[in-house]
PDB file of C-alpha atoms and ligand atoms in Angstrom:
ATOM      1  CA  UNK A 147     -47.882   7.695 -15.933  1.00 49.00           C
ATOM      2  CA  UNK A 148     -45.103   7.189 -18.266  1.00 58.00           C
ATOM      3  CA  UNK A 149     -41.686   6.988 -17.996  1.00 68.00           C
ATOM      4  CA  UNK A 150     -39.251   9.957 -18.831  1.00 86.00           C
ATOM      5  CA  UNK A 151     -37.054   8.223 -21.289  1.00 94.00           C
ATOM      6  CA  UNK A 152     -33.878   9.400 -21.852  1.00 97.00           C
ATOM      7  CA  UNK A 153     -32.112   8.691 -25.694  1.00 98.00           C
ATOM      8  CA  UNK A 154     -28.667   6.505 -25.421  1.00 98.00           C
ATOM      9  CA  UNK A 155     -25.351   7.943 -25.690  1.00 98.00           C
ATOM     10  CA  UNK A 156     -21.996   8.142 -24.309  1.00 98.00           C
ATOM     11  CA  UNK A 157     -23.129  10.123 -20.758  1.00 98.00           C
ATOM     12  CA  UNK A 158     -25.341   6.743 -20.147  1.00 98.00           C
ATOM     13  CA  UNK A 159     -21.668   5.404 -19.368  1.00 96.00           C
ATOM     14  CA  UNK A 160     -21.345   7.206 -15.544  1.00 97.00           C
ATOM     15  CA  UNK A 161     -25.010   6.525 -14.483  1.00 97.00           C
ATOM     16  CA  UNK A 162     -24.081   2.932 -13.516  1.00 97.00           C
ATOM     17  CA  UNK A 163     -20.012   2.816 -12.728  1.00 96.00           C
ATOM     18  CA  UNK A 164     -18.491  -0.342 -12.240  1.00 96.00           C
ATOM     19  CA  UNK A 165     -15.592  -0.349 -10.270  1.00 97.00           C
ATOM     20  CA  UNK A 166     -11.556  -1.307 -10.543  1.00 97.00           C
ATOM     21  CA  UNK A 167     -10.717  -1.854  -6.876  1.00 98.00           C
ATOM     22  CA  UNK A 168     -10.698  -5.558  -5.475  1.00 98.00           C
ATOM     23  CA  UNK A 169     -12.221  -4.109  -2.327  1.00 98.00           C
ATOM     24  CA  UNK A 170     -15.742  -4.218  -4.195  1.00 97.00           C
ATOM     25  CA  UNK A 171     -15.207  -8.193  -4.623  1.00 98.00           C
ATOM     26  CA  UNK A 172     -16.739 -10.746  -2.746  1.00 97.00           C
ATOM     27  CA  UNK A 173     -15.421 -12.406   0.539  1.00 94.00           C
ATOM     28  CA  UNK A 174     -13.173 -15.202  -0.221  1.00 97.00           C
ATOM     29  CA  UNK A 175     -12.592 -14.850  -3.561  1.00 98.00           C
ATOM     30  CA  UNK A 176     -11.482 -11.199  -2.480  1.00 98.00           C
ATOM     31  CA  UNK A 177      -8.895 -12.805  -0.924  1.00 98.00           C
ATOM     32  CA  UNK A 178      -8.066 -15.571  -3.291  1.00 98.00           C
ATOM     33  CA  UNK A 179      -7.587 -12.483  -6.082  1.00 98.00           C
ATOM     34  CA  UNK A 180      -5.319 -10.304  -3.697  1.00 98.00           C
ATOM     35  CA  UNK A 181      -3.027 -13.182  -3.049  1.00 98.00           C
ATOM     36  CA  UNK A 182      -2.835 -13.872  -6.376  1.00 98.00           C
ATOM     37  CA  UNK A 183      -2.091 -10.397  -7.201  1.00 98.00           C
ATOM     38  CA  UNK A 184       0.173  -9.803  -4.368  1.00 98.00           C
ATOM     39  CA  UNK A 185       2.112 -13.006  -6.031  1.00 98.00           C
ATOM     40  CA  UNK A 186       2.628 -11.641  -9.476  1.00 98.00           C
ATOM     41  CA  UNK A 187       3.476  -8.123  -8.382  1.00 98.00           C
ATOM     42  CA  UNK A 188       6.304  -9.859  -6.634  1.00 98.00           C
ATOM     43  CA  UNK A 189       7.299 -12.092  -9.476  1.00 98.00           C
ATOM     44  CA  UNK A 190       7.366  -8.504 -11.400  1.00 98.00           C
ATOM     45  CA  UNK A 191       4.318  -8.691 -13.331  1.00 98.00           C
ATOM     46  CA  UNK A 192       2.731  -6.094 -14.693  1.00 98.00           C
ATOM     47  CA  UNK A 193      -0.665  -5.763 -13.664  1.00 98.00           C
ATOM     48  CA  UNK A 194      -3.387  -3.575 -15.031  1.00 97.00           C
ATOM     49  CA  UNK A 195      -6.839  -3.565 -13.128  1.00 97.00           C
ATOM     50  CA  UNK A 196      -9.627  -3.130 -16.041  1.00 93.00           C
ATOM     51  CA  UNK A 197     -12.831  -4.449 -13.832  1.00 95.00           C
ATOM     52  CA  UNK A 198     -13.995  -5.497 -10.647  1.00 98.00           C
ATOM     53  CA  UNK A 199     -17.446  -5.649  -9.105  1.00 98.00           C
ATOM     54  CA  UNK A 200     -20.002  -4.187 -12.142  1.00 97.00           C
ATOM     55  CA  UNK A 201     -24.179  -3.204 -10.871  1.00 97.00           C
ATOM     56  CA  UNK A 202     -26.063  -5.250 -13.485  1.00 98.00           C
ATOM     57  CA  UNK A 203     -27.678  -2.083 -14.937  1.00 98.00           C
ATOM     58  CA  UNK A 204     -23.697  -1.529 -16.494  1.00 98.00           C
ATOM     59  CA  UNK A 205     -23.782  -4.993 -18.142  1.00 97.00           C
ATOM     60  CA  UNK A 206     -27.551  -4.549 -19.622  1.00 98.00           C
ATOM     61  CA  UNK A 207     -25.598  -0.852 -21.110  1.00 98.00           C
ATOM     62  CA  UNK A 208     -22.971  -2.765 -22.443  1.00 97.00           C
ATOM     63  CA  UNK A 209     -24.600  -5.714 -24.018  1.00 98.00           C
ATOM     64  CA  UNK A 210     -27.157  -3.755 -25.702  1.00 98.00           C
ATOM     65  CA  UNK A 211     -25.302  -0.929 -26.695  1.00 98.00           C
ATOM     66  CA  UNK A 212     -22.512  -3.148 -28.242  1.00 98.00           C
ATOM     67  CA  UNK A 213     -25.101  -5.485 -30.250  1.00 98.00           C
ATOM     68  CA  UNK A 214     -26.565  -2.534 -31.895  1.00 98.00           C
ATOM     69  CA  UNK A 215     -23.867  -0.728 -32.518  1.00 98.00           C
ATOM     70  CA  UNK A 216     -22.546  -3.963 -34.537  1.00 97.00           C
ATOM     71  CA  UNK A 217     -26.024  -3.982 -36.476  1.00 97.00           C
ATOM     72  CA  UNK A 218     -26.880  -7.111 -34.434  1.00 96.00           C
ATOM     73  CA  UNK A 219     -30.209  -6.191 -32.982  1.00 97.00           C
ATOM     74  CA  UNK A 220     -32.740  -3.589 -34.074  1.00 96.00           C
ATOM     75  CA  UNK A 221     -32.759  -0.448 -31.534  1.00 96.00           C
ATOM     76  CA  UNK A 222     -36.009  -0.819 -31.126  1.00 95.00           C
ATOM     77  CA  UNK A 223     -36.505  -4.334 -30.056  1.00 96.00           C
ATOM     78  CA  UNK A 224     -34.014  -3.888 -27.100  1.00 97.00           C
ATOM     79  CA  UNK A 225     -35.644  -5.351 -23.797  1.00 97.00           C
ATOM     80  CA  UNK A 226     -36.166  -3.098 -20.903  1.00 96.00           C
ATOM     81  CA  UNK A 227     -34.484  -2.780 -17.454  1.00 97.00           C
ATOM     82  CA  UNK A 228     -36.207  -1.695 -14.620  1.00 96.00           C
ATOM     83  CA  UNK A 229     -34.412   1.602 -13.025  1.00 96.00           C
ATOM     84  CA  UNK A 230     -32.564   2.340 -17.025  1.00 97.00           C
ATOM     85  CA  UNK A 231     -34.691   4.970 -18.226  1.00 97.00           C
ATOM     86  CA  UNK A 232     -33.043   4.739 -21.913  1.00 98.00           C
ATOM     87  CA  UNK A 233     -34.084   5.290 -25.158  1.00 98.00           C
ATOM     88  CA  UNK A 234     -32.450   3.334 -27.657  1.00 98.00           C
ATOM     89  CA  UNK A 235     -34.833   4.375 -30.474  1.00 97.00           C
ATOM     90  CA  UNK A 236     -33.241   7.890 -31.935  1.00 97.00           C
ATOM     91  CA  UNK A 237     -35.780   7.788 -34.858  1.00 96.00           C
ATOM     92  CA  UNK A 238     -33.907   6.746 -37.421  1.00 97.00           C
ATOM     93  CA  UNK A 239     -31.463   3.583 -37.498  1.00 96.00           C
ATOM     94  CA  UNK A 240     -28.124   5.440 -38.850  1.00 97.00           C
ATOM     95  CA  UNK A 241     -28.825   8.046 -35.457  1.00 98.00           C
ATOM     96  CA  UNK A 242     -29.204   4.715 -33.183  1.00 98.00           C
ATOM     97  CA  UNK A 243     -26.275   2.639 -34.331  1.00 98.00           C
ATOM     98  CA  UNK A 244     -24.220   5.976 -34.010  1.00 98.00           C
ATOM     99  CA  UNK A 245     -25.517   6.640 -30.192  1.00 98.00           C
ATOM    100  CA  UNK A 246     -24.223   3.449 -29.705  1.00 98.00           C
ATOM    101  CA  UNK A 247     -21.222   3.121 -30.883  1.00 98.00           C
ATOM    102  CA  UNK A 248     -20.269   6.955 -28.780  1.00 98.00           C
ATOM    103  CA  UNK A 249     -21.124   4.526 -25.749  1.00 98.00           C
ATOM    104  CA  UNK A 250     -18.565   1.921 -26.722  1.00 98.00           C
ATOM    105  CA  UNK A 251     -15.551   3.729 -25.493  1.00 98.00           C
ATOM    106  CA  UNK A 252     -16.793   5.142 -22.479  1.00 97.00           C
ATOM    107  CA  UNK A 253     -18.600   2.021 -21.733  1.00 96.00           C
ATOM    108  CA  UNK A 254     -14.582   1.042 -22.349  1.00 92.00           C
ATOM    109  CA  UNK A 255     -15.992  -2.066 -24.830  1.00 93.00           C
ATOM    110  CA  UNK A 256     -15.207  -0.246 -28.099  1.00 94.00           C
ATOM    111  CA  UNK A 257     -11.851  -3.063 -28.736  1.00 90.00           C
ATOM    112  CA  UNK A 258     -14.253  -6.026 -27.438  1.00 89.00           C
ATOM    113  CA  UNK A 259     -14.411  -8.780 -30.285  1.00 88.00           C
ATOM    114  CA  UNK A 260     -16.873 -10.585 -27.991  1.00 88.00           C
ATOM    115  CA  UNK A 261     -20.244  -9.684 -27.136  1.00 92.00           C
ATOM    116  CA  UNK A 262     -20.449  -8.572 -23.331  1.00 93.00           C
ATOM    117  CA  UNK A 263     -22.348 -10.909 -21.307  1.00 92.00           C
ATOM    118  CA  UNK A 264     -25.785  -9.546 -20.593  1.00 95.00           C
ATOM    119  CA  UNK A 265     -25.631 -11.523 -16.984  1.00 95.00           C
ATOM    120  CA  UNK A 266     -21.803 -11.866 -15.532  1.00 94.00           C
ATOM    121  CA  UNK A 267     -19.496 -13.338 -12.320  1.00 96.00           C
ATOM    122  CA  UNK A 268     -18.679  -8.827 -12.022  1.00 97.00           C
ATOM    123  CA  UNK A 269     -22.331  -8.799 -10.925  1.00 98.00           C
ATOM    124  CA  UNK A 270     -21.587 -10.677  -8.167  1.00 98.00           C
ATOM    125  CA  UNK A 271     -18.151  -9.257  -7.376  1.00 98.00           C
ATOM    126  CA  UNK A 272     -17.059 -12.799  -8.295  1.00 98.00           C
ATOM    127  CA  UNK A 273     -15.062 -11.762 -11.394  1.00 97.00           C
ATOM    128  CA  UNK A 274     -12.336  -9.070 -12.026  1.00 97.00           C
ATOM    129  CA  UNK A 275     -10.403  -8.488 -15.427  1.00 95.00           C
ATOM    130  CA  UNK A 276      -6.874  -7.630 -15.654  1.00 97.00           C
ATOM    131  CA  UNK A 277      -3.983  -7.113 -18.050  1.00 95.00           C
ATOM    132  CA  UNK A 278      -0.911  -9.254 -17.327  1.00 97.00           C
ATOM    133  CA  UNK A 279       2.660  -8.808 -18.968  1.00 97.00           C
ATOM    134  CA  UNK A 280       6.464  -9.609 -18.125  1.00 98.00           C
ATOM    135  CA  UNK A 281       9.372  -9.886 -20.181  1.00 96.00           C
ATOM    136  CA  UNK A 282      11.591 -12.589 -19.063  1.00 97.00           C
ATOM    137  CA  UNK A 283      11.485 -15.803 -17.224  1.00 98.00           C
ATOM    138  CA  UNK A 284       9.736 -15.142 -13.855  1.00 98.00           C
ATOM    139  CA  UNK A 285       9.506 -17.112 -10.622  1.00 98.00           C
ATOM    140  CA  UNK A 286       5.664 -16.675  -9.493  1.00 98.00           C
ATOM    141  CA  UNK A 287       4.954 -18.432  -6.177  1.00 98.00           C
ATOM    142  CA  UNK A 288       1.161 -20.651  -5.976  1.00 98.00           C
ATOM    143  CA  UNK A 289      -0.924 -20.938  -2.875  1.00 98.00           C
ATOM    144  CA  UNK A 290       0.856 -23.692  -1.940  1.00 98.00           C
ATOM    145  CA  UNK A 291       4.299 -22.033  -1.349  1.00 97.00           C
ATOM    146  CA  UNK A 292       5.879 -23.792  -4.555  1.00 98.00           C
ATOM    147  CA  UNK A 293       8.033 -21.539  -6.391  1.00 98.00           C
ATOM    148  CA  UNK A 294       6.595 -22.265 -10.612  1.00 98.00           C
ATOM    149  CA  UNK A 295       9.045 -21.006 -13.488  1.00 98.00           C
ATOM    150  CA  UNK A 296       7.430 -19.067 -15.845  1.00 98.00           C
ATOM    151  CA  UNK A 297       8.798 -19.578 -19.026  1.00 98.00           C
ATOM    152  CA  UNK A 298       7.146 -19.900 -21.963  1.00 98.00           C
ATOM    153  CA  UNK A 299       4.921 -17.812 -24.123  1.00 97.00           C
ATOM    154  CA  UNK A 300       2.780 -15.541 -24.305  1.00 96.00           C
ATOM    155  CA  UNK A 301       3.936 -13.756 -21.593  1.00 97.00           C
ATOM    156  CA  UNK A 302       0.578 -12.853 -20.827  1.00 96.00           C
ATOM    157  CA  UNK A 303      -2.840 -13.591 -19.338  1.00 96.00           C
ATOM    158  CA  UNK A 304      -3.517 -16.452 -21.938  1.00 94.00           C
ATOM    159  CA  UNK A 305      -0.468 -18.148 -20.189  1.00 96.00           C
ATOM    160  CA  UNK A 306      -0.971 -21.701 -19.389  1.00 96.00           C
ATOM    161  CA  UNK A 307       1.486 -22.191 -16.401  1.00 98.00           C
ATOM    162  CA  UNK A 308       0.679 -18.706 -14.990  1.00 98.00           C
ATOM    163  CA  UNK A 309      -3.362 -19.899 -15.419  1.00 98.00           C
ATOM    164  CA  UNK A 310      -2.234 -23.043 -13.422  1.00 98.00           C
ATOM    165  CA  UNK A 311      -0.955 -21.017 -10.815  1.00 98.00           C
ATOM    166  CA  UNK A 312      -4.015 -18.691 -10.777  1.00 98.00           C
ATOM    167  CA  UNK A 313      -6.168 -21.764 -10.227  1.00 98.00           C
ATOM    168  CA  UNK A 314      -3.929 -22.856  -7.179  1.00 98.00           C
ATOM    169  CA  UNK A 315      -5.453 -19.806  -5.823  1.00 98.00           C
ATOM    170  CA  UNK A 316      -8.903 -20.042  -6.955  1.00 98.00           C
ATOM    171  CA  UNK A 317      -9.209 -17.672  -9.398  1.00 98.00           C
ATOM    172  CA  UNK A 318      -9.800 -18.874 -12.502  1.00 98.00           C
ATOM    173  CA  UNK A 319      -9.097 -17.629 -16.125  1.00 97.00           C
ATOM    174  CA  UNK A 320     -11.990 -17.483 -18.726  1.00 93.00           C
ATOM    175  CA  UNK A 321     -12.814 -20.381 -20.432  1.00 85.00           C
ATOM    176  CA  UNK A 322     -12.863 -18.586 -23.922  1.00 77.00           C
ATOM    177  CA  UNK A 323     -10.496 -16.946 -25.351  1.00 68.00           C
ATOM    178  CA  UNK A 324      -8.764 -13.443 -25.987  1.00 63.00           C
ATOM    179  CA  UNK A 325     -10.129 -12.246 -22.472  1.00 76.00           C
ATOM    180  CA  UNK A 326      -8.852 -10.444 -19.659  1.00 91.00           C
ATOM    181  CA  UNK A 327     -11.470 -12.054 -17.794  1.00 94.00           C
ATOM    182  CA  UNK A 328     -10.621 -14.248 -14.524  1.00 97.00           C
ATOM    183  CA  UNK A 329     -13.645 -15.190 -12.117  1.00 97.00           C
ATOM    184  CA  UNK A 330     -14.060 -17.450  -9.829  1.00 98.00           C
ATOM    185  CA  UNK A 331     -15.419 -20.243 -11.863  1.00 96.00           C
ATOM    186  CA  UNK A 332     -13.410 -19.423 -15.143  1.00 94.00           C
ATOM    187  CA  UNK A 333     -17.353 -18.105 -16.316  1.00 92.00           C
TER     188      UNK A 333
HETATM  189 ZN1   ZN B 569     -14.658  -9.754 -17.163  1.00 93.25          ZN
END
């Protein structure tokens, strides 16, 4: 029998939700990402949950929809997923490209310079990303006790002395660049 296939577009975005809550993270590094949050909050950063633990069927969404929408890949040579009844073949190329780019901003990916990783440490609830700001010196306390001055620039997640604190924790900050990502491993 074959499978009902349903054509891509934005509604694809709430089949598979991913999540914003550190609850849906895994054991220790659960933890490890609540002390670190519970840290900055008290230091006075801003902090602004974007992702937590994401089902794989959201990152095979993501990736695909985001390389065709670029013109990267051809709709119709897109893999399948078992369980993602989706159709990214509207016919024509110019209807494809445009069904994915509608899924860009309610996949929440449509400012993403960087491909989304087809495989990633949210899978695992191993990863969560965040948006970090402050506006002064800050005092942020690492998982050792020590008190660490905050004060140079960006006053952001791209930080180097607030990513040395993260660490202290265990949570590490992407490896790349221009990220909110922070995972476990820094992958
Ligand atoms: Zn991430």
């Amino acid at each position: 029998m074959e499978e009902e296939l349903e054509l891509s577009g934005a509604q694809w975005a709430k089949k598979f939700p991913g999540s914003e809550d550190t609850r849906y993270l895994l054991g220790n590094f659960r933890l490890a990402v609540e002390d670190f949050l519970h840290a900055m909050k008290e230091a006075g950063i801003k902090i602004v949950i974007r992702a937590t633990f994401r089902p794989p069927k959201r990152s095979y969404l993501m990736h695909f929809a985001w390389r065709i929408a670029k013109k990267q890949l051809d709709p119709e040579k897109v893999p399948n997923m078992q369980g993602v009844n989706i159709n990214w073949d509207h016919g024509t190329k110019e209807k494809s490209v445009n069904a994915a780019k509608e899924m860009l901003p309610a996949l929440n990916i449509d400012k993403q310079v960087i491909k989304p990783a087809i495989r990633s440490q949210h899978n695992s609830g191993l990863a969560i990303d965040m948006s970090l700001s402050w506006n002064k010196t800050i005092e942020l306390k690492d998982a050792n006790g020590n008190t660490v001055k905050i004060n140079t620039l960006p006053r952001n997640g791209l930080n180097k002395q607030l990513i040395a604190v993260g660490k202290t924790y265990g949570v590490q900050k992407f490896k790349g660049k221009d990220d909110p990502h922070w995972s476990n491993n820094g992958f």
